[in-house]
Short mmCIF file of C-alpha atoms in Angstrom, two decimals:
data_model
loop_
_atom_site.label_atom_id
_atom_site.label_comp_id
_atom_site.label_asym_id
_atom_site.label_seq_id
_atom_site.Cartn_x
_atom_site.Cartn_y
_atom_site.Cartn_z
CA UNK A 1 79.27 17.13 -161.80
CA UNK A 2 78.54 17.61 -158.12
CA UNK A 3 74.84 17.33 -157.24
CA UNK A 4 73.31 19.96 -155.10
CA UNK A 5 71.70 17.64 -152.43
CA UNK A 6 69.93 19.65 -149.65
CA UNK A 7 67.78 17.07 -148.11
CA UNK A 8 68.29 13.29 -147.46
CA UNK A 9 67.05 10.51 -145.38
CA UNK A 10 69.59 8.14 -143.67
CA UNK A 11 69.52 5.32 -141.02
CA UNK A 12 72.03 5.03 -138.33
CA UNK A 13 72.71 2.25 -135.76
CA UNK A 14 75.07 2.82 -132.97
CA UNK A 15 77.31 -0.06 -132.02
CA UNK A 16 76.19 -3.12 -130.13
CA UNK A 17 77.74 -3.54 -126.52
CA UNK A 18 80.35 -6.23 -126.32
CA UNK A 19 79.36 -9.49 -124.48
CA UNK A 20 80.65 -10.00 -120.89
CA UNK A 21 83.11 -12.74 -120.39
CA UNK A 22 82.29 -16.01 -118.64
CA UNK A 23 85.65 -16.98 -117.51
CA UNK A 24 87.45 -18.68 -114.38
CA UNK A 25 90.85 -18.42 -113.00
CA UNK A 26 92.79 -21.70 -113.55
CA UNK A 27 93.77 -23.13 -110.18
CA UNK A 28 95.53 -26.34 -109.52
CA UNK A 29 93.25 -29.18 -108.30
CA UNK A 30 90.20 -26.70 -108.60
CA UNK A 31 87.84 -27.57 -111.46
CA UNK A 32 86.69 -24.05 -111.46
CA UNK A 33 88.81 -21.29 -110.01
CA UNK A 34 87.14 -17.86 -108.96
CA UNK A 35 85.16 -16.10 -111.76
CA UNK A 36 87.35 -13.30 -113.63
CA UNK A 37 85.46 -12.61 -116.69
CA UNK A 38 85.69 -8.94 -117.70
CA UNK A 39 82.90 -6.50 -118.93
CA UNK A 40 82.17 -6.16 -122.54
CA UNK A 41 82.98 -2.65 -124.23
CA UNK A 42 80.42 -0.03 -124.99
CA UNK A 43 79.42 0.16 -128.58
CA UNK A 44 80.55 3.06 -130.58
CA UNK A 45 78.22 6.21 -130.85
CA UNK A 46 76.96 7.97 -133.90
CA UNK A 47 78.09 11.65 -133.93
CA UNK A 48 77.38 14.26 -136.39
CA UNK A 49 79.73 17.11 -136.84
CA UNK A 50 79.81 20.35 -138.99
CA UNK A 51 82.34 20.62 -141.83
CA UNK A 52 83.02 24.08 -143.32
CA UNK A 53 84.50 22.54 -146.61
CA UNK A 54 81.02 20.91 -147.36
CA UNK A 55 78.35 22.96 -149.23
CA UNK A 56 75.93 20.01 -150.08
CA UNK A 57 74.70 16.58 -148.68
CA UNK A 58 75.83 14.80 -151.95
CA UNK A 59 78.10 12.42 -149.93
CA UNK A 60 74.85 10.74 -148.68
CA UNK A 61 73.62 10.33 -152.37
CA UNK A 62 74.59 6.72 -152.61
CA UNK A 63 74.95 5.47 -149.25
CA UNK A 64 72.06 5.83 -146.58
CA UNK A 65 72.81 3.32 -143.87
CA UNK A 66 75.62 3.69 -141.27
CA UNK A 67 76.65 1.71 -138.23
CA UNK A 68 79.24 2.32 -135.59
CA UNK A 69 81.58 -0.38 -134.36
CA UNK A 70 80.41 -2.79 -131.87
CA UNK A 71 82.04 -2.94 -128.45
CA UNK A 72 84.54 -5.75 -127.85
CA UNK A 73 83.68 -8.72 -125.67
CA UNK A 74 85.31 -8.93 -122.22
CA UNK A 75 88.20 -11.39 -121.46
CA UNK A 76 89.45 -13.34 -118.59
CA UNK A 77 91.56 -11.84 -115.69
CA UNK A 78 88.74 -9.09 -115.52
CA UNK A 79 89.94 -7.42 -118.46
CA UNK A 80 87.19 -5.28 -120.01
CA UNK A 81 86.67 -5.35 -123.80
CA UNK A 82 87.63 -2.13 -125.81
CA UNK A 83 84.91 0.38 -126.65
CA UNK A 84 83.69 0.31 -130.26
CA UNK A 85 84.97 3.22 -132.34
CA UNK A 86 82.49 6.09 -132.82
CA UNK A 87 81.44 6.86 -136.14
CA UNK A 88 81.53 10.54 -137.28
CA UNK A 89 79.09 11.84 -140.00
CA UNK A 90 80.00 15.22 -141.43
CA UNK A 91 77.40 17.79 -142.59
CA UNK A 92 77.58 21.34 -144.08
CA UNK A 93 76.97 24.34 -141.69
CA UNK A 94 73.29 25.01 -141.75
CA UNK A 95 72.13 21.40 -141.56
CA UNK A 96 69.23 20.42 -139.47
CA UNK A 97 68.99 17.03 -138.09
CA UNK A 98 65.24 15.67 -137.67
CA UNK A 99 64.03 12.46 -136.40
CA UNK A 100 62.03 11.22 -139.40
CA UNK A 101 59.59 9.13 -137.31
CA UNK A 102 58.60 11.85 -134.85
CA UNK A 103 59.40 14.89 -136.85
CA UNK A 104 61.38 16.50 -133.90
CA UNK A 105 64.13 18.71 -134.68
CA UNK A 106 67.30 17.10 -132.82
CA UNK A 107 69.98 19.56 -133.72
CA UNK A 108 70.54 22.67 -135.78
CA UNK A 109 74.14 23.39 -137.12
CA UNK A 110 74.65 27.07 -136.88
CA UNK A 111 78.03 27.17 -135.47
CA UNK A 112 81.17 25.86 -137.24
CA UNK A 113 82.08 23.98 -133.93
CA UNK A 114 78.85 22.13 -133.72
CA UNK A 115 78.68 18.54 -132.82
CA UNK A 116 75.99 16.28 -131.77
CA UNK A 117 75.78 12.63 -130.61
CA UNK A 118 72.55 11.35 -132.20
CA UNK A 119 72.72 7.69 -131.41
CA UNK A 120 74.27 6.19 -128.31
CA UNK A 121 76.30 2.90 -128.30
CA UNK A 122 74.91 0.07 -126.36
CA UNK A 123 76.17 -0.77 -122.93
CA UNK A 124 78.71 -3.65 -122.55
CA UNK A 125 77.46 -6.85 -120.64
CA UNK A 126 78.75 -7.63 -117.28
CA UNK A 127 81.25 -10.48 -116.98
CA UNK A 128 80.65 -13.36 -114.53
CA UNK A 129 82.89 -12.01 -111.86
CA UNK A 130 80.04 -9.55 -111.01
CA UNK A 131 77.81 -12.40 -110.20
CA UNK A 132 79.89 -14.18 -107.52
CA UNK A 133 78.14 -14.41 -104.15
CA UNK A 134 78.41 -16.35 -100.87
CA UNK A 135 75.66 -18.79 -102.37
CA UNK A 136 77.01 -18.88 -105.82
CA UNK A 137 80.64 -19.25 -105.87
CA UNK A 138 80.91 -20.11 -109.57
CA UNK A 139 78.61 -18.41 -111.85
CA UNK A 140 78.53 -19.92 -115.18
CA UNK A 141 77.03 -16.96 -116.97
CA UNK A 142 77.56 -13.41 -118.05
CA UNK A 143 75.47 -10.71 -119.71
CA UNK A 144 75.24 -10.07 -123.35
CA UNK A 145 75.73 -6.51 -124.58
CA UNK A 146 72.84 -4.25 -125.46
CA UNK A 147 71.93 -2.86 -128.79
CA UNK A 148 73.05 0.64 -129.90
CA UNK A 149 70.41 3.25 -130.61
CA UNK A 150 68.72 3.18 -133.90
CA UNK A 151 67.54 6.45 -135.74
CA UNK A 152 65.88 7.35 -138.95
CA UNK A 153 67.07 10.78 -139.81
CA UNK A 154 66.38 13.41 -141.97
CA UNK A 155 69.20 16.06 -142.97
CA UNK A 156 67.67 19.32 -144.14
CA UNK A 157 70.20 21.97 -145.34
CA UNK A 158 69.47 25.58 -145.11
CA UNK A 159 72.30 27.84 -146.18
CA UNK A 160 73.52 30.27 -143.66
CA UNK A 161 73.46 33.39 -145.86
CA UNK A 162 73.01 36.92 -144.53
CA UNK A 163 71.46 38.12 -147.73
CA UNK A 164 69.24 36.32 -150.14
CA UNK A 165 68.94 37.37 -153.86
CA UNK A 166 65.63 36.40 -155.33
CA UNK A 167 63.99 37.33 -158.65
CA UNK A 168 62.69 35.83 -161.81
CA UNK A 169 64.81 33.80 -164.15
CA UNK A 170 67.33 35.76 -166.12
CA UNK A 171 66.96 38.76 -163.93
CA UNK A 172 70.90 38.80 -163.50
CA UNK A 173 71.24 37.45 -159.93
CA UNK A 174 74.27 35.27 -160.59
CA UNK A 175 75.94 38.04 -162.49
CA UNK A 176 75.43 40.35 -159.73
CA UNK A 177 76.85 37.78 -157.11
CA UNK A 178 79.77 37.11 -159.28
CA UNK A 179 80.62 40.86 -159.55
CA UNK A 180 80.39 41.75 -155.67
CA UNK A 181 81.70 38.48 -154.41
CA UNK A 182 84.48 35.80 -155.19
CA UNK A 183 81.93 33.44 -156.23
CA UNK A 184 81.75 32.15 -159.70
CA UNK A 185 78.47 30.76 -160.59
CA UNK A 186 77.46 29.44 -164.11
CA UNK A 187 76.04 32.12 -166.05
CA UNK A 188 74.06 31.85 -169.44
CA UNK A 189 71.11 33.50 -171.14
CA UNK A 190 68.37 30.79 -170.78
CA UNK A 191 65.68 30.02 -167.98
CA UNK A 192 66.80 28.38 -164.81
CA UNK A 193 70.61 28.67 -165.54
CA UNK A 194 71.14 28.39 -161.77
CA UNK A 195 70.11 24.80 -160.81
CA UNK A 196 71.50 25.36 -157.11
CA UNK A 197 71.92 28.12 -154.76
CA UNK A 198 75.45 29.82 -154.96
CA UNK A 199 77.02 31.37 -152.03
CA UNK A 200 79.54 34.34 -152.18
CA UNK A 201 81.34 36.43 -149.47
CA UNK A 202 81.19 40.05 -149.67
CA UNK A 203 84.28 41.90 -148.04
CA UNK A 204 83.53 45.43 -146.86
CA UNK A 205 85.60 48.38 -145.44
CA UNK A 206 88.86 46.81 -146.44
CA UNK A 207 87.76 43.39 -145.36
CA UNK A 208 87.19 44.59 -141.80
CA UNK A 209 83.75 42.78 -141.98
CA UNK A 210 82.23 40.23 -144.21
CA UNK A 211 78.88 38.77 -145.05
CA UNK A 212 77.59 36.14 -147.11
CA UNK A 213 75.10 36.18 -150.08
CA UNK A 214 72.91 33.43 -151.63
CA UNK A 215 71.68 33.69 -155.13
CA UNK A 216 68.37 31.63 -155.19
CA UNK A 217 67.40 30.01 -158.46
CA UNK A 218 64.65 31.94 -160.33
CA UNK A 219 61.29 31.70 -158.88
CA UNK A 220 58.23 31.36 -161.05
CA UNK A 221 54.53 31.76 -160.06
CA UNK A 222 53.54 28.55 -158.20
CA UNK A 223 57.01 27.84 -156.76
CA UNK A 224 55.61 27.49 -153.24
CA UNK A 225 53.29 24.73 -154.79
CA UNK A 226 56.15 22.87 -156.24
CA UNK A 227 56.25 24.40 -159.87
CA UNK A 228 59.50 24.97 -161.40
CA UNK A 229 62.78 24.99 -159.06
CA UNK A 230 61.75 27.63 -156.52
CA UNK A 231 60.19 25.22 -153.97
CA UNK A 232 63.46 23.21 -153.73
CA UNK A 233 65.45 26.17 -152.81
CA UNK A 234 63.06 28.71 -150.89
CA UNK A 235 64.15 27.14 -147.54
CA UNK A 236 67.75 28.58 -148.31
CA UNK A 237 66.54 32.21 -147.51
CA UNK A 238 64.80 31.30 -144.19
CA UNK A 239 67.71 32.47 -142.23
CA UNK A 240 68.81 35.75 -144.07
CA UNK A 241 68.79 39.10 -142.53
CA UNK A 242 67.65 40.97 -145.72
CA UNK A 243 66.40 40.13 -149.20
CA UNK A 244 67.44 41.74 -152.54
CA UNK A 245 64.69 41.62 -154.98
CA UNK A 246 66.39 41.62 -158.41
CA UNK A 247 64.63 42.66 -161.61
CA UNK A 248 65.39 43.26 -165.27
CA UNK A 249 64.82 46.73 -165.80
CA UNK A 250 63.32 46.26 -168.91
CA UNK A 251 60.52 43.81 -167.74
CA UNK A 252 57.05 44.73 -168.79
CA UNK A 253 55.51 45.05 -165.18
CA UNK A 254 57.99 45.09 -162.35
CA UNK A 255 55.26 45.82 -159.76
CA UNK A 256 53.36 42.72 -160.70
CA UNK A 257 56.46 40.69 -160.75
CA UNK A 258 57.19 42.05 -157.33
CA UNK A 259 53.77 41.08 -155.96
CA UNK A 260 54.17 37.72 -157.48
CA UNK A 261 57.56 37.11 -155.90
CA UNK A 262 56.09 38.23 -152.40
CA UNK A 263 53.23 36.05 -152.75
CA UNK A 264 55.35 32.99 -153.20
CA UNK A 265 57.51 33.92 -150.39
CA UNK A 266 54.39 34.53 -148.28
CA UNK A 267 53.04 31.06 -149.23
CA UNK A 268 56.20 29.37 -148.21
CA UNK A 269 57.01 31.29 -145.03
CA UNK A 270 55.08 34.44 -144.26
CA UNK A 271 57.82 35.59 -141.74
CA UNK A 272 60.16 36.28 -144.80
CA UNK A 273 58.21 39.32 -145.59
CA UNK A 274 59.07 41.04 -142.39
CA UNK A 275 62.80 40.92 -143.46
CA UNK A 276 64.21 44.25 -144.68
CA UNK A 277 64.54 44.28 -148.50
CA UNK A 278 65.89 46.49 -151.33
CA UNK A 279 64.58 46.71 -154.90
CA UNK A 280 67.36 46.28 -157.52
CA UNK A 281 66.81 47.31 -161.15
CA UNK A 282 69.35 45.54 -163.08
CA UNK A 283 70.64 46.05 -166.97
CA UNK A 284 70.10 49.78 -167.00
CA UNK A 285 72.92 49.85 -169.45
CA UNK A 286 70.64 48.59 -172.32
CA UNK A 287 69.50 52.25 -172.84
CA UNK A 288 71.28 55.54 -172.61
CA UNK A 289 68.31 57.79 -171.59
CA UNK A 290 68.87 58.88 -167.97
CA UNK A 291 65.33 60.46 -167.88
CA UNK A 292 63.84 57.10 -168.62
CA UNK A 293 65.64 55.44 -165.78
CA UNK A 294 64.34 58.21 -163.44
CA UNK A 295 60.89 57.76 -164.59
CA UNK A 296 61.20 53.97 -164.17
CA UNK A 297 62.53 54.59 -160.50
CA UNK A 298 59.59 56.75 -159.60
CA UNK A 299 57.11 54.10 -161.08
CA UNK A 300 58.46 51.53 -158.62
CA UNK A 301 59.30 53.60 -155.53
CA UNK A 302 56.18 52.56 -153.71
CA UNK A 303 57.84 48.94 -153.59
CA UNK A 304 60.87 50.13 -151.17
CA UNK A 305 64.36 51.55 -151.73
CA UNK A 306 65.12 51.18 -155.32
CA UNK A 307 68.85 50.96 -156.57
CA UNK A 308 69.36 51.03 -160.46
CA UNK A 309 72.45 49.00 -161.48
CA UNK A 310 74.10 47.13 -164.24
CA UNK A 311 75.85 43.99 -162.83
CA UNK A 312 77.39 43.28 -166.25
CA UNK A 313 78.95 46.72 -166.72
CA UNK A 314 79.50 47.22 -162.90
CA UNK A 315 77.47 50.37 -162.74
CA UNK A 316 76.30 51.66 -159.30
CA UNK A 317 77.39 48.37 -157.45
CA UNK A 318 79.38 50.53 -154.92
CA UNK A 319 76.22 52.34 -154.18
CA UNK A 320 74.26 49.22 -153.81
CA UNK A 321 76.83 47.75 -151.38
CA UNK A 322 76.72 50.79 -149.29
CA UNK A 323 72.90 50.88 -149.13
CA UNK A 324 73.01 47.31 -148.18
CA UNK A 325 75.35 48.11 -145.44
CA UNK A 326 73.14 50.66 -143.84
CA UNK A 327 69.77 48.45 -144.38
CA UNK A 328 70.96 45.04 -143.32
CA UNK A 329 73.86 45.63 -141.21
CA UNK A 330 73.38 48.76 -139.18
CA UNK A 331 73.78 46.98 -135.92
CA UNK A 332 77.13 45.27 -136.96
CA UNK A 333 78.46 48.60 -138.30
CA UNK A 334 77.54 50.42 -134.92
CA UNK A 335 79.18 47.44 -132.92
CA UNK A 336 82.30 48.06 -135.37
CA UNK A 337 82.46 51.67 -134.81
CA UNK A 338 82.20 51.24 -131.05
CA UNK A 339 84.95 48.70 -130.94
CA UNK A 340 87.12 51.11 -133.10
CA UNK A 341 86.40 54.04 -130.62
CA UNK A 342 87.39 51.73 -127.70
CA UNK A 343 90.66 50.74 -129.39
CA UNK A 344 91.55 54.36 -130.19
CA UNK A 345 90.85 55.38 -126.47
CA UNK A 346 92.81 52.45 -125.10
CA UNK A 347 95.78 53.33 -127.36
CA UNK A 348 95.52 57.08 -126.18
CA UNK A 349 95.62 56.10 -122.64
CA UNK A 350 98.74 53.88 -123.29
CA UNK A 351 100.49 56.64 -124.82
#
């Protein structure tokens, strides 16, 4: 079973530069011909590159030290040594690269074409041909190559989701994600079913535009202090445009649960409370009394826009998606509408 690893420490060392050559041309009747030692090759670099097929840092679970190839030594006849091969390390989109010793953020992989050279290979040494002079015709020395850069790194993965789904265990978050996206999270009726974030893609308006949703494992009181699973995964909603607070509609005190969830988010990162949000009351199919649903909606209306649904029975899911469009993606929809108008105008002009 794949382990969801979202933070790891590794050590990287770029390649050592190749040694310069101490070599002389062979000339008849001359003990030492002119110096012709070539330079050593540059050591290989350590490069980090985004890989869209990766969703976790699990490949770094067993191996934590990496070294690029050393540069090759120089040779006679002023032949330079080959450069050492670069070592490319792949990470999921959304990975941040930190210098573990200084704490500095070196690079943030937010684009799928991201690439970052984190450690530079050492310079190759100069061959003895560089050290010939009018007073020193036969230099019997050359330079050694230089060490490649060493870095102690921390990879920290933050999912690049547009919408984060948060709630208490068993609120139905995974079921909701499975119904409105093509994700297939593990679903069962016990606490902490979700042991890792699940990502899904929502396709809207005939797949004209898409956005991603992340189901964050159930948050319990004290998650921001390390209780339960929440602390490990709260980082994965730091980049979202909007938050869905999902509740079991039959919960005893939804308002108190909402305050607890917001308190945990505030403790972890207060800025999260500034994101647009919607309240989702799930599992309304467990009763048939519509008047009870209406009373429940009134009782929690102060928390924000409230959408009653049944993820399992697929009740009101299209309404939820429409409200999400207008709440979280209004700017994108306006740009899409503007582009469609431009296309129509250009088409009319061509006619």
